[in-house]
Amino acid sequence: MRAPILVSMAAAAGLLAGCQTITPEQRRAADERQCLDYGFRRGTSAFATCLQRIDLNRDADRRAFLYGDAGWSGPGPYRRWYGPGW
């Protein structure tokens, strides 16, 4: 009787541990580490550009997730030829 309960609690703990969010400070540190790995030096305009591009890419990914492919989802005269499968 105890084994199924322990297994289910361990599974629930594992699922909840996978749902952790990252703080803005942790995200910034990861972005800086990525730019340093690319070879940019702190305090340079190239380093700032690298951070900016990472942030812009993150925003673009977020917008793409929110809106999906809204331009191709409705009916239209070209849907048959230029739909999602082209």
mmCIF file of C-alpha atoms in Angstrom:
data_model
loop_
_atom_site.group_PDB
_atom_site.id
_atom_site.type_symbol
_atom_site.label_atom_id
_atom_site.label_comp_id
_atom_site.label_asym_id
_atom_site.label_seq_id
_atom_site.Cartn_x
_atom_site.Cartn_y
_atom_site.Cartn_z
ATOM 1 C CA MET A 1 0.000 0.000 0.000
ATOM 2 C CA ARG A 2 2.821 2.410 0.782
ATOM 3 C CA ALA A 3 4.775 1.680 -2.396
ATOM 4 C CA PRO A 4 2.166 3.067 -4.850
ATOM 5 C CA ILE A 5 1.774 6.187 -2.736
ATOM 6 C CA LEU A 6 5.530 6.740 -2.587
ATOM 7 C CA VAL A 7 5.895 6.160 -6.317
ATOM 8 C CA SER A 8 3.081 8.587 -7.117
ATOM 9 C CA MET A 9 4.546 11.219 -4.778
ATOM 10 C CA ALA A 10 7.974 10.807 -6.363
ATOM 11 C CA ALA A 11 6.441 11.180 -9.820
ATOM 12 C CA ALA A 12 4.553 14.304 -8.739
ATOM 13 C CA ALA A 13 7.735 15.788 -7.266
ATOM 14 C CA GLY A 14 9.591 15.060 -10.488
ATOM 15 C CA LEU A 15 6.900 16.734 -12.570
ATOM 16 C CA LEU A 16 6.805 19.794 -10.353
ATOM 17 C CA ALA A 17 10.588 20.106 -10.396
ATOM 18 C CA GLY A 18 10.460 20.310 -14.180
ATOM 19 C CA CYS A 19 8.125 23.321 -14.020
ATOM 20 C CA GLN A 20 10.585 25.724 -12.440
ATOM 21 C CA THR A 21 10.809 29.159 -13.973
ATOM 22 C CA ILE A 22 13.993 31.106 -14.513
ATOM 23 C CA THR A 23 14.408 34.499 -12.859
ATOM 24 C CA PRO A 24 15.387 37.548 -14.911
ATOM 25 C CA GLU A 25 18.778 37.557 -13.181
ATOM 26 C CA GLN A 26 19.390 33.937 -14.131
ATOM 27 C CA ARG A 27 18.290 34.646 -17.709
ATOM 28 C CA ARG A 28 20.655 37.630 -17.930
ATOM 29 C CA ALA A 29 23.542 35.555 -16.560
ATOM 30 C CA ALA A 30 22.830 32.795 -19.081
ATOM 31 C CA ASP A 31 22.687 35.338 -21.915
ATOM 32 C CA GLU A 32 25.980 36.900 -20.815
ATOM 33 C CA ARG A 33 27.573 33.469 -20.566
ATOM 34 C CA GLN A 34 26.364 32.677 -24.090
ATOM 35 C CA CYS A 35 27.860 35.891 -25.488
ATOM 36 C CA LEU A 36 31.123 35.236 -23.648
ATOM 37 C CA ASP A 37 31.171 31.738 -25.145
ATOM 38 C CA TYR A 38 30.794 33.340 -28.569
ATOM 39 C CA GLY A 39 33.988 35.289 -27.875
ATOM 40 C CA PHE A 40 32.640 38.759 -27.085
ATOM 41 C CA ARG A 41 34.199 40.780 -24.268
ATOM 42 C CA ARG A 42 32.165 42.530 -21.577
ATOM 43 C CA GLY A 43 31.806 46.269 -21.968
ATOM 44 C CA THR A 44 32.088 46.312 -25.756
ATOM 45 C CA SER A 45 29.383 47.336 -28.181
ATOM 46 C CA ALA A 46 29.594 43.893 -29.794
ATOM 47 C CA PHE A 47 28.765 42.300 -26.425
ATOM 48 C CA ALA A 48 25.762 44.621 -26.046
ATOM 49 C CA THR A 49 24.651 43.771 -29.587
ATOM 50 C CA CYS A 50 24.913 40.064 -28.792
ATOM 51 C CA LEU A 51 22.720 40.492 -25.703
ATOM 52 C CA GLN A 52 20.242 42.545 -27.694
ATOM 53 C CA ARG A 53 19.976 39.946 -30.444
ATOM 54 C CA ILE A 54 19.402 37.164 -27.930
ATOM 55 C CA ASP A 55 16.614 39.233 -26.381
ATOM 56 C CA LEU A 56 15.081 40.055 -29.775
ATOM 57 C CA ASN A 57 15.169 36.385 -30.768
ATOM 58 C CA ARG A 58 13.451 35.462 -27.510
ATOM 59 C CA ASP A 59 10.738 38.055 -28.209
ATOM 60 C CA ALA A 60 10.284 36.764 -31.760
ATOM 61 C CA ASP A 61 9.951 33.201 -30.472
ATOM 62 C CA ARG A 62 7.355 34.355 -27.952
ATOM 63 C CA ARG A 63 5.348 36.159 -30.659
ATOM 64 C CA ALA A 64 5.526 33.138 -32.955
ATOM 65 C CA PHE A 65 4.230 30.936 -30.152
ATOM 66 C CA LEU A 66 1.388 33.346 -29.359
ATOM 67 C CA TYR A 67 0.190 33.932 -32.892
ATOM 68 C CA GLY A 68 1.149 30.638 -34.508
ATOM 69 C CA ASP A 69 0.710 30.729 -38.249
ATOM 70 C CA ALA A 70 -2.357 32.973 -38.123
ATOM 71 C CA GLY A 71 -1.797 34.111 -41.691
ATOM 72 C CA TRP A 72 -2.447 30.648 -43.105
ATOM 73 C CA SER A 73 -5.220 29.417 -40.865
ATOM 74 C CA GLY A 74 -8.288 30.817 -42.589
ATOM 75 C CA PRO A 75 -10.018 29.867 -45.798
ATOM 76 C CA GLY A 76 -8.931 31.646 -48.918
ATOM 77 C CA PRO A 77 -8.426 31.218 -52.628
ATOM 78 C CA TYR A 78 -4.757 30.234 -52.293
ATOM 79 C CA ARG A 79 -5.100 27.932 -49.304
ATOM 80 C CA ARG A 80 -5.224 24.851 -51.518
ATOM 81 C CA TRP A 81 -1.880 25.676 -53.177
ATOM 82 C CA TYR A 82 -0.044 27.653 -50.504
ATOM 83 C CA GLY A 83 -1.292 26.056 -47.309
ATOM 84 C CA PRO A 84 0.796 24.715 -44.432
ATOM 85 C CA GLY A 85 2.078 21.818 -46.512
ATOM 86 C CA TRP A 86 3.753 23.743 -49.292
#
